[in-house]
Coordinates of C-alpha atoms in Angstrom, one line a residue:
M15 CA 100.2 109.6 102.3
K16 CA 101.3 106.2 102.6
I17 CA 104.4 105.1 104.9
N18 CA 106.5 102.3 103.8
H19 CA 107.9 100.2 106.8
Y20 CA 110.9 98.0 106.8
V21 CA 112.7 95.9 108.9
F22 CA 116.1 95.2 108.9
G23 CA 117.0 91.7 109.9
A24 CA 115.5 88.4 109.2
S25 CA 116.6 86.4 112.3
G26 CA 114.6 84.9 115.3
H27 CA 114.6 88.2 116.8
A28 CA 112.9 89.7 113.6
K29 CA 110.0 87.1 114.1
V30 CA 109.3 88.6 117.6
V31 CA 109.4 92.2 116.1
L32 CA 107.3 91.4 113.2
D33 CA 104.7 89.6 115.3
I34 CA 104.5 93.0 117.3
L35 CA 104.3 95.1 114.4
I36 CA 101.7 92.9 112.7
F37 CA 99.4 92.6 115.7
N38 CA 99.8 96.5 115.9
Q39 CA 98.5 96.5 112.2
I40 CA 101.8 98.1 111.2
N41 CA 102.0 96.9 107.5
V42 CA 105.9 95.9 106.7
T43 CA 106.3 96.6 103.4
A44 CA 110.0 94.5 103.4
I45 CA 112.5 92.9 105.5
V46 CA 116.1 93.7 104.5
D47 CA 119.1 91.3 105.4
D48 CA 122.7 91.2 104.5
D49 CA 122.3 87.3 103.7
P50 CA 118.7 86.1 103.3
K51 CA 118.2 82.4 104.1
F52 CA 114.6 82.4 102.6
E53 CA 112.5 84.7 100.1
T54 CA 109.6 85.6 102.5
L55 CA 109.4 85.7 106.4
F56 CA 105.4 85.6 107.8
D57 CA 104.8 86.3 104.0
I58 CA 106.6 89.4 103.8
P59 CA 109.2 89.8 101.2
V60 CA 113.0 89.6 102.2
I61 CA 115.5 91.8 100.1
K62 CA 119.1 91.5 100.0
T63 CA 120.7 94.8 101.3
K64 CA 122.6 95.3 98.4
A65 CA 119.4 95.3 96.4
F66 CA 117.4 97.8 98.7
S67 CA 116.5 101.2 97.8
V68 CA 114.5 103.6 100.1
F69 CA 111.2 104.7 98.8
N70 CA 110.2 107.9 100.7
P71 CA 108.4 108.2 103.1
S72 CA 109.5 105.3 104.9
K73 CA 110.1 104.2 108.5
F74 CA 112.4 101.5 109.9
I75 CA 113.2 99.2 112.8
I76 CA 116.1 97.0 113.3
A77 CA 115.4 93.8 114.5
I78 CA 119.1 92.4 115.2
G79 CA 119.8 91.4 118.6
N80 CA 123.7 92.7 118.5
N81 CA 124.0 96.0 119.8
V82 CA 127.1 96.8 118.3
V83 CA 125.4 95.9 114.6
R84 CA 122.3 98.1 115.6
K85 CA 124.7 100.8 116.2
E86 CA 126.5 100.6 113.0
I87 CA 123.4 100.4 110.8
V88 CA 122.3 103.7 112.5
A89 CA 125.4 105.5 111.9
K90 CA 125.5 104.7 108.3
N91 CA 121.6 105.4 107.3
A92 CA 119.7 108.7 108.0
F93 CA 116.5 106.8 108.6
H94 CA 113.3 107.5 110.4
Y95 CA 112.5 105.1 112.8
L96 CA 109.4 103.4 114.6
K97 CA 108.9 101.6 117.9
A98 CA 107.7 98.2 118.5
I99 CA 105.7 97.8 121.3
H100 CA 103.9 94.8 122.5
N101 CA 100.4 95.3 123.8
D102 CA 100.6 92.9 126.5
A103 CA 103.6 95.2 128.2
A104 CA 103.0 97.6 131.3
I105 CA 104.3 100.7 130.3
S106 CA 103.8 103.8 132.4
S107 CA 102.3 106.9 131.0
F108 CA 105.2 108.7 132.9
S109 CA 108.2 106.6 131.3
S110 CA 109.4 107.5 127.7
I111 CA 110.9 105.2 125.1
G112 CA 113.3 106.2 122.3
E113 CA 112.9 105.6 118.4
G114 CA 113.6 102.2 116.9
S115 CA 113.2 100.6 120.5
V116 CA 111.5 97.3 121.2
V117 CA 109.3 96.2 123.8
M118 CA 108.2 92.6 124.2
A119 CA 105.4 90.9 125.9
K120 CA 105.0 90.9 129.5
A121 CA 107.9 93.5 129.7
V122 CA 107.3 96.1 132.7
I123 CA 108.4 99.9 132.4
N124 CA 107.5 101.7 135.4
A125 CA 107.1 105.4 136.2
D126 CA 110.0 107.9 135.0
A127 CA 111.8 105.2 133.7
K128 CA 113.8 106.4 130.4
I129 CA 114.4 104.1 127.8
G130 CA 117.0 105.3 125.0
K131 CA 117.0 104.8 121.1
H132 CA 117.3 101.3 119.4
C133 CA 116.9 99.4 122.9
I134 CA 115.5 95.7 123.5
I135 CA 113.3 95.1 126.6
N136 CA 113.0 91.6 126.1
S137 CA 110.0 89.3 127.4
G138 CA 109.3 89.6 131.0
S139 CA 111.9 92.1 132.0
V140 CA 111.3 94.6 134.3
I141 CA 112.7 98.3 134.2
E142 CA 111.6 99.9 137.8
H143 CA 111.0 103.6 138.3
D144 CA 113.5 106.4 137.5
C145 CA 115.8 103.8 135.8
V146 CA 117.7 105.5 132.7
L147 CA 118.9 103.2 129.9
S148 CA 121.2 104.8 127.3
D149 CA 121.1 104.0 123.5
Y150 CA 121.5 100.3 122.3
V151 CA 121.1 98.5 125.3
H152 CA 119.5 95.2 125.4
V153 CA 117.6 93.9 128.7
S154 CA 117.1 89.9 128.0
P155 CA 114.0 88.1 128.9
N156 CA 113.0 88.0 132.8
A157 CA 116.1 90.3 133.8
S158 CA 115.0 92.9 136.5
L159 CA 116.3 96.4 137.0
A160 CA 115.5 98.0 140.4
G161 CA 114.7 101.6 140.9
N162 CA 117.1 104.1 140.0
V163 CA 119.6 102.1 137.9
T164 CA 121.6 103.8 135.3
V165 CA 122.8 101.8 132.3
G166 CA 125.3 103.1 129.9
E167 CA 125.2 102.5 126.2
G168 CA 125.4 99.2 124.4
V169 CA 125.0 97.3 127.8
H170 CA 123.8 93.7 127.3
I171 CA 122.0 92.5 130.5
G172 CA 121.7 88.6 130.3
I173 CA 118.5 86.4 130.9
G174 CA 117.3 86.4 134.4
A175 CA 119.8 88.7 136.0
S176 CA 118.8 91.2 138.7
V177 CA 120.3 94.5 139.2
I178 CA 119.6 96.3 142.9
Q179 CA 118.5 100.0 143.1
G180 CA 120.8 102.9 142.5
V181 CA 123.6 100.7 140.7
T182 CA 125.4 102.4 137.7
I183 CA 126.5 100.0 134.8
G184 CA 129.3 101.5 132.4
K185 CA 128.9 101.5 128.8
W186 CA 129.3 98.4 126.5
A187 CA 129.5 96.1 129.5
T188 CA 127.8 92.6 129.8
I189 CA 126.0 91.2 132.4
G190 CA 126.0 87.4 132.4
A191 CA 122.7 85.4 132.5
G192 CA 121.4 85.2 136.4
A193 CA 124.1 87.4 137.5
V194 CA 123.3 89.8 140.8
I195 CA 124.6 93.2 140.4
I196 CA 125.0 94.8 143.8
A197 CA 128.0 97.5 143.0
D198 CA 128.8 99.8 140.2
V199 CA 130.2 98.0 136.9
P200 CA 132.9 99.8 134.9
D201 CA 132.7 100.6 131.2
F202 CA 133.3 97.2 129.2
A203 CA 133.2 95.1 132.0
V204 CA 131.8 91.5 131.7
V205 CA 130.3 90.3 135.1
V206 CA 129.2 87.3 135.9
G207 CA 127.7 85.3 139.1
N208 CA 126.0 86.0 142.4
P209 CA 127.2 88.3 143.4
G210 CA 128.5 89.5 140.2
K211 CA 132.4 89.6 139.8
I212 CA 134.1 91.0 137.1
I213 CA 135.9 88.2 135.0
K214 CA 137.2 90.4 132.1
S215 CA 137.2 93.8 130.5
K216 CA 136.2 94.4 126.7
S217 CA 138.1 97.6 126.4
N218 CA 140.7 96.3 124.2
E219 CA 138.1 94.5 121.8

């Protein structure tokens, strides 16, 4: 039985996700977007969300970089999700990756690392052994997590950031580009610099 595959979002991030799916010979039926700027992307039709209806059986992937928006879409829709994993990523057979997650080129996911659902492991990032990432986490390009790092739901780790071993990063925290994290980070904190310092909390946002 044919399965229809759909991508939510028609942004630059979606282009990378589509590239992975196409290389893996997954035929994408259509791209769904709230406000499409064009009719096709990589020759795949782009459909406005309001005009979209599901034809079963179907699988989806959310190609939107904003962690909050990805969670909102999942909460509103009882879809089945697929993964998008680049063939040039190095992934241990002893690791696990949740549904809806995306792993970009040159990313490394080492032994006993656990990646949650709807995460983004971006180009060249490193997730070392025994790391645990909750759902909706985004690890930006060239960011590195040493062993035994725990990352809460919805965390965004900026491009080129480094996290030493054993650190816990609380839910919905933001780690700035190039930051060096050497101590635990509380929920909702925004941390920048080397060594990382909290500059504000998003708990009221």
